[in-house]
PDB file of N, CA and C in Angstrom:
ATOM      1  N   UNK A  14      19.702 209.522 238.589  1.00  0.00           N
ATOM      2  CA  UNK A  14      20.514 210.306 239.476  1.00  0.00           C
ATOM      3  C   UNK A  14      21.814 209.568 239.773  1.00  0.00           C
ATOM      4  N   UNK A  15      22.915 210.116 239.317  1.00  0.00           N
ATOM      5  CA  UNK A  15      24.184 209.438 239.564  1.00  0.00           C
ATOM      6  C   UNK A  15      24.548 209.463 241.046  1.00  0.00           C
ATOM      7  N   UNK A  16      25.001 208.356 241.545  1.00  0.00           N
ATOM      8  CA  UNK A  16      25.454 208.206 242.931  1.00  0.00           C
ATOM      9  C   UNK A  16      24.369 208.603 243.934  1.00  0.00           C
ATOM     10  N   UNK A  17      23.120 208.498 243.539  1.00  0.00           N
ATOM     11  CA  UNK A  17      21.990 208.817 244.410  1.00  0.00           C
ATOM     12  C   UNK A  17      22.020 210.242 244.969  1.00  0.00           C
ATOM     13  N   UNK A  18      22.610 211.170 244.225  1.00  0.00           N
ATOM     14  CA  UNK A  18      22.658 212.572 244.658  1.00  0.00           C
ATOM     15  C   UNK A  18      21.485 213.300 244.038  1.00  0.00           C
ATOM     16  N   UNK A  19      20.596 213.836 244.845  1.00  0.00           N
ATOM     17  CA  UNK A  19      19.445 214.535 244.294  1.00  0.00           C
ATOM     18  C   UNK A  19      19.868 215.811 243.554  1.00  0.00           C
ATOM     19  N   UNK A  20      19.225 216.049 242.433  1.00  0.00           N
ATOM     20  CA  UNK A  20      19.548 217.232 241.644  1.00  0.00           C
ATOM     21  C   UNK A  20      19.090 218.507 242.326  1.00  0.00           C
ATOM     22  N   UNK A  21      18.201 218.392 243.299  1.00  0.00           N
ATOM     23  CA  UNK A  21      17.774 219.595 244.022  1.00  0.00           C
ATOM     24  C   UNK A  21      18.953 220.247 244.732  1.00  0.00           C
ATOM     25  N   UNK A  22      19.932 219.460 245.133  1.00  0.00           N
ATOM     26  CA  UNK A  22      21.129 220.006 245.776  1.00  0.00           C
ATOM     27  C   UNK A  22      21.862 220.943 244.819  1.00  0.00           C
ATOM     28  N   UNK A  23      21.989 220.550 243.564  1.00  0.00           N
ATOM     29  CA  UNK A  23      22.667 221.396 242.578  1.00  0.00           C
ATOM     30  C   UNK A  23      21.851 222.644 242.281  1.00  0.00           C
ATOM     31  N   UNK A  24      20.558 222.493 242.207  1.00  0.00           N
ATOM     32  CA  UNK A  24      19.660 223.616 241.946  1.00  0.00           C
ATOM     33  C   UNK A  24      19.762 224.650 243.069  1.00  0.00           C
ATOM     34  N   UNK A  25      19.692 224.192 244.304  1.00  0.00           N
ATOM     35  CA  UNK A  25      19.770 225.105 245.442  1.00  0.00           C
ATOM     36  C   UNK A  25      21.153 225.728 245.562  1.00  0.00           C
ATOM     37  N   UNK A  26      22.188 224.980 245.248  1.00  0.00           N
ATOM     38  CA  UNK A  26      23.547 225.515 245.297  1.00  0.00           C
ATOM     39  C   UNK A  26      23.722 226.661 244.307  1.00  0.00           C
ATOM     40  N   UNK A  27      23.113 226.558 243.144  1.00  0.00           N
ATOM     41  CA  UNK A  27      23.212 227.634 242.154  1.00  0.00           C
ATOM     42  C   UNK A  27      22.544 228.904 242.671  1.00  0.00           C
ATOM     43  N   UNK A  28      21.392 228.768 243.296  1.00  0.00           N
ATOM     44  CA  UNK A  28      20.712 229.944 243.848  1.00  0.00           C
ATOM     45  C   UNK A  28      21.578 230.590 244.927  1.00  0.00           C
ATOM     46  N   UNK A  29      22.115 229.785 245.826  1.00  0.00           N
ATOM     47  CA  UNK A  29      22.958 230.318 246.901  1.00  0.00           C
ATOM     48  C   UNK A  29      24.228 230.954 246.358  1.00  0.00           C
ATOM     49  N   UNK A  30      24.793 230.364 245.316  1.00  0.00           N
ATOM     50  CA  UNK A  30      26.014 230.916 244.723  1.00  0.00           C
ATOM     51  C   UNK A  30      25.792 232.347 244.233  1.00  0.00           C
ATOM     52  N   UNK A  31      24.697 232.576 243.522  1.00  0.00           N
ATOM     53  CA  UNK A  31      24.411 233.910 243.026  1.00  0.00           C
ATOM     54  C   UNK A  31      24.071 234.862 244.173  1.00  0.00           C
ATOM     55  N   UNK A  32      23.419 234.370 245.201  1.00  0.00           N
ATOM     56  CA  UNK A  32      23.076 235.211 246.343  1.00  0.00           C
ATOM     57  C   UNK A  32      24.357 235.619 247.090  1.00  0.00           C
ATOM     58  N   UNK A  33      25.280 234.691 247.276  1.00  0.00           N
ATOM     59  CA  UNK A  33      26.564 235.012 247.902  1.00  0.00           C
ATOM     60  C   UNK A  33      27.336 236.015 247.050  1.00  0.00           C
ATOM     61  N   UNK A  34      27.349 235.799 245.757  1.00  0.00           N
ATOM     62  CA  UNK A  34      28.060 236.676 244.840  1.00  0.00           C
ATOM     63  C   UNK A  34      27.520 238.104 244.932  1.00  0.00           C
ATOM     64  N   UNK A  35      26.188 238.235 244.938  1.00  0.00           N
ATOM     65  CA  UNK A  35      25.578 239.565 245.040  1.00  0.00           C
ATOM     66  C   UNK A  35      25.952 240.239 246.361  1.00  0.00           C
ATOM     67  N   UNK A  36      25.946 239.488 247.452  1.00  0.00           N
ATOM     68  CA  UNK A  36      26.284 240.050 248.759  1.00  0.00           C
ATOM     69  C   UNK A  36      27.736 240.516 248.801  1.00  0.00           C
ATOM     70  N   UNK A  37      28.639 239.713 248.255  1.00  0.00           N
ATOM     71  CA  UNK A  37      30.047 240.109 248.228  1.00  0.00           C
ATOM     72  C   UNK A  37      30.263 241.348 247.383  1.00  0.00           C
ATOM     73  N   UNK A  38      29.626 241.403 246.237  1.00  0.00           N
ATOM     74  CA  UNK A  38      29.772 242.564 245.363  1.00  0.00           C
ATOM     75  C   UNK A  38      29.223 243.825 246.026  1.00  0.00           C
ATOM     76  N   UNK A  39      28.129 243.690 246.746  1.00  0.00           N
ATOM     77  CA  UNK A  39      27.557 244.847 247.439  1.00  0.00           C
ATOM     78  C   UNK A  39      28.507 245.347 248.520  1.00  0.00           C
ATOM     79  N   UNK A  40      29.147 244.439 249.227  1.00  0.00           N
ATOM     80  CA  UNK A  40      30.081 244.836 250.279  1.00  0.00           C
ATOM     81  C   UNK A  40      31.321 245.496 249.688  1.00  0.00           C
ATOM     82  N   UNK A  41      31.680 245.106 248.486  1.00  0.00           N
ATOM     83  CA  UNK A  41      32.856 245.672 247.833  1.00  0.00           C
ATOM     84  C   UNK A  41      32.518 246.898 246.997  1.00  0.00           C
ATOM     85  N   UNK A  42      31.231 247.245 246.946  1.00  0.00           N
ATOM     86  CA  UNK A  42      30.754 248.364 246.144  1.00  0.00           C
ATOM     87  C   UNK A  42      31.142 248.204 244.678  1.00  0.00           C
ATOM     88  N   UNK A  43      31.002 246.992 244.183  1.00  0.00           N
ATOM     89  CA  UNK A  43      31.329 246.689 242.796  1.00  0.00           C
ATOM     90  C   UNK A  43      30.148 246.037 242.096  1.00  0.00           C
ATOM     91  N   UNK A  44      28.950 246.397 242.465  1.00  0.00           N
ATOM     92  CA  UNK A  44      27.764 245.685 242.002  1.00  0.00           C
ATOM     93  C   UNK A  44      27.703 245.525 240.491  1.00  0.00           C
ATOM     94  N   UNK A  45      28.167 246.523 239.693  1.00  0.00           N
ATOM     95  CA  UNK A  45      28.040 246.386 238.236  1.00  0.00           C
ATOM     96  C   UNK A  45      29.156 245.571 237.615  1.00  0.00           C
ATOM     97  N   UNK A  46      30.290 245.449 238.286  1.00  0.00           N
ATOM     98  CA  UNK A  46      31.418 244.829 237.603  1.00  0.00           C
ATOM     99  C   UNK A  46      32.143 243.769 238.429  1.00  0.00           C
ATOM    100  N   UNK A  47      31.537 243.297 239.492  1.00  0.00           N
ATOM    101  CA  UNK A  47      32.198 242.324 240.366  1.00  0.00           C
ATOM    102  C   UNK A  47      32.273 240.965 239.681  1.00  0.00           C
ATOM    103  N   UNK A  48      33.464 240.427 239.592  1.00  0.00           N
ATOM    104  CA  UNK A  48      33.648 239.118 238.981  1.00  0.00           C
ATOM    105  C   UNK A  48      34.234 238.139 239.990  1.00  0.00           C
ATOM    106  N   UNK A  49      35.204 238.591 240.753  1.00  0.00           N
ATOM    107  CA  UNK A  49      35.901 237.666 241.630  1.00  0.00           C
ATOM    108  C   UNK A  49      36.329 238.385 242.902  1.00  0.00           C
ATOM    109  N   UNK A  50      36.315 237.675 244.013  1.00  0.00           N
ATOM    110  CA  UNK A  50      36.739 238.247 245.282  1.00  0.00           C
ATOM    111  C   UNK A  50      37.890 237.397 245.794  1.00  0.00           C
ATOM    112  N   UNK A  51      39.066 237.991 245.889  1.00  0.00           N
ATOM    113  CA  UNK A  51      40.227 237.225 246.333  1.00  0.00           C
ATOM    114  C   UNK A  51      40.833 237.798 247.606  1.00  0.00           C
ATOM    115  N   UNK A  52      40.609 239.060 247.878  1.00  0.00           N
ATOM    116  CA  UNK A  52      41.275 239.723 248.984  1.00  0.00           C
ATOM    117  C   UNK A  52      40.591 239.412 250.307  1.00  0.00           C
ATOM    118  N   UNK A  53      41.375 239.057 251.308  1.00  0.00           N
ATOM    119  CA  UNK A  53      40.805 238.870 252.641  1.00  0.00           C
ATOM    120  C   UNK A  53      40.901 240.158 253.439  1.00  0.00           C
ATOM    121  N   UNK A  54      41.473 241.208 252.868  1.00  0.00           N
ATOM    122  CA  UNK A  54      41.603 242.481 253.563  1.00  0.00           C
ATOM    123  C   UNK A  54      40.341 243.314 253.450  1.00  0.00           C
ATOM    124  N   UNK A  55      39.437 242.950 252.600  1.00  0.00           N
ATOM    125  CA  UNK A  55      38.214 243.720 252.403  1.00  0.00           C
ATOM    126  C   UNK A  55      37.107 243.208 253.296  1.00  0.00           C
ATOM    127  N   UNK A  56      36.064 244.029 253.449  1.00  0.00           N
ATOM    128  CA  UNK A  56      34.906 243.600 254.233  1.00  0.00           C
ATOM    129  C   UNK A  56      34.272 242.365 253.611  1.00  0.00           C
ATOM    130  N   UNK A  57      34.198 242.322 252.297  1.00  0.00           N
ATOM    131  CA  UNK A  57      33.639 241.154 251.620  1.00  0.00           C
ATOM    132  C   UNK A  57      34.468 239.911 251.871  1.00  0.00           C
ATOM    133  N   UNK A  58      35.774 240.053 251.830  1.00  0.00           N
ATOM    134  CA  UNK A  58      36.661 238.927 252.108  1.00  0.00           C
ATOM    135  C   UNK A  58      36.518 238.436 253.535  1.00  0.00           C
ATOM    136  N   UNK A  59      36.338 239.384 254.455  1.00  0.00           N
ATOM    137  CA  UNK A  59      36.158 239.006 255.864  1.00  0.00           C
ATOM    138  C   UNK A  59      34.850 238.235 256.050  1.00  0.00           C
ATOM    139  N   UNK A  60      33.777 238.685 255.402  1.00  0.00           N
ATOM    140  CA  UNK A  60      32.500 237.974 255.495  1.00  0.00           C
ATOM    141  C   UNK A  60      32.631 236.568 254.919  1.00  0.00           C
ATOM    142  N   UNK A  61      33.331 236.461 253.798  1.00  0.00           N
ATOM    143  CA  UNK A  61      33.543 235.154 253.178  1.00  0.00           C
ATOM    144  C   UNK A  61      34.318 234.241 254.126  1.00  0.00           C
ATOM    145  N   UNK A  62      35.371 234.767 254.746  1.00  0.00           N
ATOM    146  CA  UNK A  62      36.158 233.963 255.686  1.00  0.00           C
ATOM    147  C   UNK A  62      35.329 233.536 256.893  1.00  0.00           C
ATOM    148  N   UNK A  63      34.480 234.443 257.414  1.00  0.00           N
ATOM    149  CA  UNK A  63      33.625 234.096 258.549  1.00  0.00           C
ATOM    150  C   UNK A  63      32.682 232.954 258.183  1.00  0.00           C
ATOM    151  N   UNK A  64      32.108 233.047 256.986  1.00  0.00           N
ATOM    152  CA  UNK A  64      31.176 232.008 256.570  1.00  0.00           C
ATOM    153  C   UNK A  64      31.907 230.672 256.387  1.00  0.00           C
ATOM    154  N   UNK A  65      33.044 230.699 255.713  1.00  0.00           N
ATOM    155  CA  UNK A  65      33.781 229.458 255.462  1.00  0.00           C
ATOM    156  C   UNK A  65      34.326 228.849 256.751  1.00  0.00           C
ATOM    157  N   UNK A  66      34.650 229.686 257.740  1.00  0.00           N
ATOM    158  CA  UNK A  66      35.169 229.185 259.008  1.00  0.00           C
ATOM    159  C   UNK A  66      34.125 228.374 259.763  1.00  0.00           C
ATOM    160  N   UNK A  67      32.853 228.612 259.478  1.00  0.00           N
ATOM    161  CA  UNK A  67      31.793 227.843 260.137  1.00  0.00           C
ATOM    162  C   UNK A  67      31.856 226.375 259.762  1.00  0.00           C
ATOM    163  N   UNK A  68      32.313 226.090 258.551  1.00  0.00           N
ATOM    164  CA  UNK A  68      32.362 224.718 258.086  1.00  0.00           C
ATOM    165  C   UNK A  68      30.999 224.067 258.188  1.00  0.00           C
ATOM    166  N   UNK A  69      30.966 222.868 258.716  1.00  0.00           N
ATOM    167  CA  UNK A  69      29.700 222.152 258.898  1.00  0.00           C
ATOM    168  C   UNK A  69      29.157 222.305 260.313  1.00  0.00           C
ATOM    169  N   UNK A  70      29.779 223.195 261.114  1.00  0.00           N
ATOM    170  CA  UNK A  70      29.372 223.318 262.512  1.00  0.00           C
ATOM    171  C   UNK A  70      28.046 224.045 262.692  1.00  0.00           C
ATOM    172  N   UNK A  71      27.624 224.792 261.695  1.00  0.00           N
ATOM    173  CA  UNK A  71      26.373 225.547 261.777  1.00  0.00           C
ATOM    174  C   UNK A  71      25.476 225.175 260.605  1.00  0.00           C
ATOM    175  N   UNK A  72      24.163 225.300 260.775  1.00  0.00           N
ATOM    176  CA  UNK A  72      23.259 225.035 259.646  1.00  0.00           C
ATOM    177  C   UNK A  72      23.409 226.111 258.569  1.00  0.00           C
ATOM    178  N   UNK A  73      23.075 225.746 257.333  1.00  0.00           N
ATOM    179  CA  UNK A  73      23.296 226.648 256.205  1.00  0.00           C
ATOM    180  C   UNK A  73      22.566 227.984 256.345  1.00  0.00           C
ATOM    181  N   UNK A  74      21.372 228.069 256.971  1.00  0.00           N
ATOM    182  CA  UNK A  74      20.754 229.399 257.089  1.00  0.00           C
ATOM    183  C   UNK A  74      21.602 230.379 257.911  1.00  0.00           C
ATOM    184  N   UNK A  75      22.357 229.866 258.895  1.00  0.00           N
ATOM    185  CA  UNK A  75      23.237 230.749 259.666  1.00  0.00           C
ATOM    186  C   UNK A  75      24.401 231.243 258.810  1.00  0.00           C
ATOM    187  N   UNK A  76      24.937 230.369 257.978  1.00  0.00           N
ATOM    188  CA  UNK A  76      26.013 230.776 257.066  1.00  0.00           C
ATOM    189  C   UNK A  76      25.495 231.815 256.081  1.00  0.00           C
ATOM    190  N   UNK A  77      24.294 231.606 255.595  1.00  0.00           N
ATOM    191  CA  UNK A  77      23.677 232.557 254.669  1.00  0.00           C
ATOM    192  C   UNK A  77      23.499 233.917 255.341  1.00  0.00           C
ATOM    193  N   UNK A  78      23.038 233.918 256.584  1.00  0.00           N
ATOM    194  CA  UNK A  78      22.827 235.174 257.306  1.00  0.00           C
ATOM    195  C   UNK A  78      24.152 235.880 257.564  1.00  0.00           C
ATOM    196  N   UNK A  79      25.192 235.127 257.890  1.00  0.00           N
ATOM    197  CA  UNK A  79      26.515 235.714 258.105  1.00  0.00           C
ATOM    198  C   UNK A  79      27.013 236.401 256.848  1.00  0.00           C
ATOM    199  N   UNK A  80      26.793 235.766 255.728  1.00  0.00           N
ATOM    200  CA  UNK A  80      27.314 236.270 254.463  1.00  0.00           C
ATOM    201  C   UNK A  80      26.467 237.393 253.880  1.00  0.00           C
ATOM    202  N   UNK A  81      25.153 237.211 253.892  1.00  0.00           N
ATOM    203  CA  UNK A  81      24.284 238.137 253.161  1.00  0.00           C
ATOM    204  C   UNK A  81      23.446 239.033 254.059  1.00  0.00           C
ATOM    205  N   UNK A  82      23.320 238.663 255.327  1.00  0.00           N
ATOM    206  CA  UNK A  82      22.434 239.403 256.215  1.00  0.00           C
ATOM    207  C   UNK A  82      20.991 238.940 256.103  1.00  0.00           C
ATOM    208  N   UNK A  83      20.735 237.974 255.235  1.00  0.00           N
ATOM    209  CA  UNK A  83      19.391 237.430 255.033  1.00  0.00           C
ATOM    210  C   UNK A  83      19.377 235.978 255.493  1.00  0.00           C
ATOM    211  N   UNK A  84      18.224 235.524 255.966  1.00  0.00           N
ATOM    212  CA  UNK A  84      18.157 234.125 256.396  1.00  0.00           C
ATOM    213  C   UNK A  84      17.320 233.268 255.466  1.00  0.00           C
ATOM    214  N   UNK A  85      16.913 233.821 254.345  1.00  0.00           N
ATOM    215  CA  UNK A  85      16.126 233.076 253.354  1.00  0.00           C
ATOM    216  C   UNK A  85      16.824 233.136 251.999  1.00  0.00           C
ATOM    217  N   UNK A  86      16.677 232.055 251.245  1.00  0.00           N
ATOM    218  CA  UNK A  86      17.227 232.048 249.891  1.00  0.00           C
ATOM    219  C   UNK A  86      16.439 233.020 249.024  1.00  0.00           C
ATOM    220  N   UNK A  87      17.137 233.636 248.061  1.00  0.00           N
ATOM    221  CA  UNK A  87      16.508 234.626 247.204  1.00  0.00           C
ATOM    222  C   UNK A  87      17.037 234.462 245.778  1.00  0.00           C
ATOM    223  N   UNK A  88      16.204 233.928 244.909  1.00  0.00           N
ATOM    224  CA  UNK A  88      16.627 233.647 243.533  1.00  0.00           C
ATOM    225  C   UNK A  88      16.682 234.905 242.664  1.00  0.00           C
ATOM    226  N   UNK A  89      16.258 236.052 243.188  1.00  0.00           N
ATOM    227  CA  UNK A  89      16.333 237.271 242.371  1.00  0.00           C
ATOM    228  C   UNK A  89      17.779 237.669 242.092  1.00  0.00           C
ATOM    229  N   UNK A  90      18.728 237.131 242.846  1.00  0.00           N
ATOM    230  CA  UNK A  90      20.140 237.415 242.575  1.00  0.00           C
ATOM    231  C   UNK A  90      20.526 236.926 241.178  1.00  0.00           C
ATOM    232  N   UNK A  91      19.922 235.841 240.725  1.00  0.00           N
ATOM    233  CA  UNK A  91      20.198 235.326 239.373  1.00  0.00           C
ATOM    234  C   UNK A  91      19.662 236.313 238.334  1.00  0.00           C
ATOM    235  N   UNK A  92      18.461 236.806 238.567  1.00  0.00           N
ATOM    236  CA  UNK A  92      17.862 237.787 237.653  1.00  0.00           C
ATOM    237  C   UNK A  92      18.714 239.046 237.609  1.00  0.00           C
ATOM    238  N   UNK A  93      19.158 239.521 238.781  1.00  0.00           N
ATOM    239  CA  UNK A  93      20.005 240.722 238.832  1.00  0.00           C
ATOM    240  C   UNK A  93      21.305 240.520 238.066  1.00  0.00           C
ATOM    241  N   UNK A  94      21.910 239.349 238.223  1.00  0.00           N
ATOM    242  CA  UNK A  94      23.184 239.060 237.576  1.00  0.00           C
ATOM    243  C   UNK A  94      23.062 239.098 236.052  1.00  0.00           C
ATOM    244  N   UNK A  95      21.980 238.524 235.551  1.00  0.00           N
ATOM    245  CA  UNK A  95      21.810 238.431 234.101  1.00  0.00           C
ATOM    246  C   UNK A  95      20.998 239.583 233.503  1.00  0.00           C
ATOM    247  N   UNK A  96      20.649 240.592 234.292  1.00  0.00           N
ATOM    248  CA  UNK A  96      19.854 241.722 233.798  1.00  0.00           C
ATOM    249  C   UNK A  96      20.504 242.432 232.606  1.00  0.00           C
ATOM    250  N   UNK A  97      21.817 242.721 232.632  1.00  0.00           N
ATOM    251  CA  UNK A  97      22.417 243.372 231.467  1.00  0.00           C
ATOM    252  C   UNK A  97      22.310 242.518 230.192  1.00  0.00           C
ATOM    253  N   UNK A  98      22.476 241.228 230.327  1.00  0.00           N
ATOM    254  CA  UNK A  98      22.342 240.335 229.177  1.00  0.00           C
ATOM    255  C   UNK A  98      20.912 240.330 228.664  1.00  0.00           C
ATOM    256  N   UNK A  99      19.953 240.289 229.559  1.00  0.00           N
ATOM    257  CA  UNK A  99      18.550 240.305 229.149  1.00  0.00           C
ATOM    258  C   UNK A  99      18.207 241.605 228.430  1.00  0.00           C
ATOM    259  N   UNK A 100      18.692 242.727 228.943  1.00  0.00           N
ATOM    260  CA  UNK A 100      18.451 244.016 228.290  1.00  0.00           C
ATOM    261  C   UNK A 100      19.018 244.006 226.874  1.00  0.00           C
ATOM    262  N   UNK A 101      20.239 243.511 226.739  1.00  0.00           N
ATOM    263  CA  UNK A 101      20.873 243.455 225.424  1.00  0.00           C
ATOM    264  C   UNK A 101      20.094 242.522 224.495  1.00  0.00           C
ATOM    265  N   UNK A 102      19.700 241.368 224.990  1.00  0.00           N
ATOM    266  CA  UNK A 102      18.945 240.427 224.161  1.00  0.00           C
ATOM    267  C   UNK A 102      17.596 241.007 223.742  1.00  0.00           C
ATOM    268  N   UNK A 103      16.936 241.714 224.651  1.00  0.00           N
ATOM    269  CA  UNK A 103      15.662 242.355 224.306  1.00  0.00           C
ATOM    270  C   UNK A 103      15.854 243.368 223.182  1.00  0.00           C
ATOM    271  N   UNK A 104      16.939 244.133 223.244  1.00  0.00           N
ATOM    272  CA  UNK A 104      17.231 245.109 222.192  1.00  0.00           C
ATOM    273  C   UNK A 104      17.521 244.409 220.868  1.00  0.00           C
ATOM    274  N   UNK A 105      18.273 243.323 220.936  1.00  0.00           N
ATOM    275  CA  UNK A 105      18.596 242.583 219.707  1.00  0.00           C
ATOM    276  C   UNK A 105      17.345 241.976 219.075  1.00  0.00           C
ATOM    277  N   UNK A 106      16.436 241.508 219.908  1.00  0.00           N
ATOM    278  CA  UNK A 106      15.208 240.886 219.392  1.00  0.00           C
ATOM    279  C   UNK A 106      14.248 241.897 218.789  1.00  0.00           C
ATOM    280  N   UNK A 107      14.386 243.159 219.115  1.00  0.00           N
ATOM    281  CA  UNK A 107      13.529 244.191 218.521  1.00  0.00           C
ATOM    282  C   UNK A 107      13.987 244.588 217.130  1.00  0.00           C
ATOM    283  N   UNK A 108      15.252 244.299 216.821  1.00  0.00           N
ATOM    284  CA  UNK A 108      15.774 244.653 215.498  1.00  0.00           C
ATOM    285  C   UNK A 108      15.148 243.777 214.437  1.00  0.00           C
ATOM    286  N   UNK A 109      14.942 244.367 213.232  1.00  0.00           N
ATOM    287  CA  UNK A 109      14.329 243.556 212.151  1.00  0.00           C
ATOM    288  C   UNK A 109      15.265 242.494 211.623  1.00  0.00           C
TER     289      UNK A 109
END
């Protein structure tokens, strides 16, 4: 482990990243095609700003609840994100 940083931190960050992404896309009503959120004028942008404004003053479950409305991590966001790729790969694997 370089610099004594546990790899669990990176693992958990990836799960949270996809969960945040799914929440932002849902707020923007772009669930199938959401790639990036830059506007602070949207509801999703406002939620992102609220979460980031917390900084380190609040524990991460509160930031998660502010952003997603959920207080538990949910790795199904990763499955949802890659579902179109999995469908395509399944179709490709069925071909002779």
